[in-house]
Amino acid sequence: MSRSGKVTFPDNVYQNITWSDEEFNKNIAIRHLYASEYSSALLIRLKGDEIPHYYDYHDLTVTAISGKHTLHFPDHNVSLEPGDVAFIPKGTLHWAENNDPVASIVFAVFSPVYTGDDRHDVEE
């Protein structure tokens, strides 16, 4: 069994997260935790693979919470396990692939706040 980390906010601690049946059955489930004018924080549960994509004006920092997955870039791949952190500057093509029998969970911080309107999916 993979060890699991926790995400701590001043008013809440997220550990041993319970996902709804709907979230559990999705390939990618996203739980929004926080947003301000400067950044947004999410938990992302990944069962399969993401589509290769990039963001026009959002930097992304990802911390692996549980499971194992591979972060792909056009010229190399990086294996991530709980506790590993990846920084993905805006404009960087990337995608994640779950390598865990169940799913992997990451804590993602977008800066500035993520609105969903600058993501561009790219065919492999």
CSV table of C-alpha atoms in Angstrom, one decimal:
chain,number,residue,atom,x,y,z
A,1,MET,CA,0.0,0.0,0.0
A,2,SER,CA,1.3,3.5,-0.9
A,3,ARG,CA,1.9,5.9,2.0
A,4,SER,CA,-0.3,9.0,1.9
A,5,GLY,CA,0.6,12.5,2.8
A,6,LYS,CA,-1.6,15.3,4.1
A,7,VAL,CA,-2.5,18.8,3.0
A,8,THR,CA,-2.8,21.4,5.7
A,9,PHE,CA,-4.6,24.7,5.6
A,10,PRO,CA,-5.0,27.1,8.6
A,11,ASP,CA,-8.6,25.9,9.0
A,12,ASN,CA,-8.5,22.3,7.8
A,13,VAL,CA,-6.3,19.2,7.3
A,14,TYR,CA,-6.9,17.0,4.3
A,15,GLN,CA,-5.7,13.4,5.0
A,16,ASN,CA,-7.2,10.0,4.1
A,17,ILE,CA,-9.5,11.8,1.6
A,18,THR,CA,-12.8,10.1,0.9
A,19,TRP,CA,-13.9,10.4,-2.7
A,20,SER,CA,-17.5,10.2,-3.7
A,21,ASP,CA,-18.6,7.3,-5.9
A,22,GLU,CA,-18.9,9.7,-8.8
A,23,GLU,CA,-15.3,11.0,-8.2
A,24,PHE,CA,-14.0,7.5,-7.6
A,25,ASN,CA,-15.2,6.3,-11.0
A,26,LYS,CA,-13.8,9.3,-13.0
A,27,ASN,CA,-10.5,9.0,-14.8
A,28,ILE,CA,-9.6,12.5,-13.4
A,29,ALA,CA,-11.4,13.8,-10.3
A,30,ILE,CA,-10.7,17.4,-9.2
A,31,ARG,CA,-11.5,18.8,-5.7
A,32,HIS,CA,-11.2,22.6,-5.4
A,33,LEU,CA,-9.8,23.5,-2.0
A,34,TYR,CA,-8.9,27.2,-2.2
A,35,ALA,CA,-8.9,30.2,-4.5
A,36,SER,CA,-7.8,33.8,-4.1
A,37,GLU,CA,-6.9,36.4,-6.7
A,38,TYR,CA,-3.3,35.1,-6.7
A,39,SER,CA,-3.6,31.3,-6.7
A,40,SER,CA,-5.8,28.2,-6.5
A,41,ALA,CA,-5.3,24.9,-4.8
A,42,LEU,CA,-6.8,21.6,-5.8
A,43,LEU,CA,-6.6,17.9,-5.1
A,44,ILE,CA,-6.5,15.8,-8.2
A,45,ARG,CA,-7.1,12.0,-8.3
A,46,LEU,CA,-5.8,10.3,-11.5
A,47,LYS,CA,-6.8,6.8,-12.5
A,48,GLY,CA,-5.5,6.8,-16.0
A,49,ASP,CA,-3.6,9.3,-18.2
A,50,GLU,CA,-4.1,12.9,-18.9
A,51,ILE,CA,-4.2,14.3,-22.4
A,52,PRO,CA,-0.9,16.3,-23.2
A,53,HIS,CA,-1.6,19.9,-22.5
A,54,TYR,CA,-0.2,23.3,-21.6
A,55,TYR,CA,-1.4,26.5,-20.0
A,56,ASP,CA,-1.0,30.0,-21.5
A,57,TYR,CA,-0.6,31.9,-18.3
A,58,HIS,CA,-0.6,29.6,-15.3
A,59,ASP,CA,2.4,28.2,-13.5
A,60,LEU,CA,1.6,24.9,-11.8
A,61,THR,CA,3.2,23.3,-8.8
A,62,VAL,CA,2.3,19.6,-8.1
A,63,THR,CA,3.1,17.7,-4.9
A,64,ALA,CA,2.5,13.9,-5.0
A,65,ILE,CA,0.3,12.9,-2.0
A,66,SER,CA,-0.3,9.2,-2.7
A,67,GLY,CA,0.3,6.6,-5.4
A,68,LYS,CA,2.9,6.6,-8.2
A,69,HIS,CA,2.7,8.3,-11.5
A,70,THR,CA,4.9,9.5,-14.3
A,71,LEU,CA,5.0,13.1,-15.4
A,72,HIS,CA,5.8,13.4,-19.1
A,73,PHE,CA,7.5,16.2,-20.9
A,74,PRO,CA,8.3,16.2,-24.7
A,75,ASP,CA,11.9,15.3,-24.1
A,76,HIS,CA,11.9,13.3,-20.8
A,77,ASN,CA,9.8,11.6,-18.1
A,78,VAL,CA,9.9,11.9,-14.3
A,79,SER,CA,8.5,9.3,-11.9
A,80,LEU,CA,6.8,10.9,-8.9
A,81,GLU,CA,6.0,9.3,-5.6
A,82,PRO,CA,4.5,10.7,-2.4
A,83,GLY,CA,6.4,13.8,-1.3
A,84,ASP,CA,7.9,14.6,-4.7
A,85,VAL,CA,7.3,18.1,-6.1
A,86,ALA,CA,7.2,19.2,-9.7
A,87,PHE,CA,7.1,22.8,-11.0
A,88,ILE,CA,5.6,23.3,-14.5
A,89,PRO,CA,6.0,26.8,-15.9
A,90,LYS,CA,3.3,28.3,-18.1
A,91,GLY,CA,3.6,27.2,-21.7
A,92,THR,CA,5.2,23.8,-20.8
A,93,LEU,CA,3.7,20.8,-22.6
A,94,HIS,CA,3.1,18.0,-20.0
A,95,TRP,CA,0.8,15.2,-19.0
A,96,ALA,CA,0.6,12.7,-16.1
A,97,GLU,CA,0.2,9.0,-16.2
A,98,ASN,CA,-1.0,7.0,-13.2
A,99,ASN,CA,1.2,4.0,-12.4
A,100,ASP,CA,-0.7,2.9,-9.2
A,101,PRO,CA,-3.1,0.0,-9.2
A,102,VAL,CA,-5.8,2.2,-7.7
A,103,ALA,CA,-5.1,5.9,-8.4
A,104,SER,CA,-2.6,8.6,-7.6
A,105,ILE,CA,-3.5,11.9,-5.8
A,106,VAL,CA,-1.6,15.2,-6.1
A,107,PHE,CA,-2.0,18.6,-4.5
A,108,ALA,CA,-1.8,21.2,-7.3
A,109,VAL,CA,-1.3,24.9,-7.0
A,110,PHE,CA,-2.0,27.2,-9.9
A,111,SER,CA,-0.7,30.7,-10.0
A,112,PRO,CA,-2.5,33.0,-10.7
A,113,VAL,CA,-5.9,31.5,-9.8
A,114,TYR,CA,-7.0,28.9,-12.3
A,115,THR,CA,-10.1,29.7,-14.3
A,116,GLY,CA,-9.9,26.9,-16.8
A,117,ASP,CA,-9.8,29.1,-19.9
A,118,ASP,CA,-6.1,28.8,-20.9
A,119,ARG,CA,-5.6,25.1,-21.0
A,120,HIS,CA,-4.7,23.7,-24.5
A,121,ASP,CA,-4.9,20.0,-25.2
A,122,VAL,CA,-2.4,18.7,-27.8
A,123,GLU,CA,-2.5,15.5,-29.7
A,124,GLU,CA,0.4,13.2,-29.0
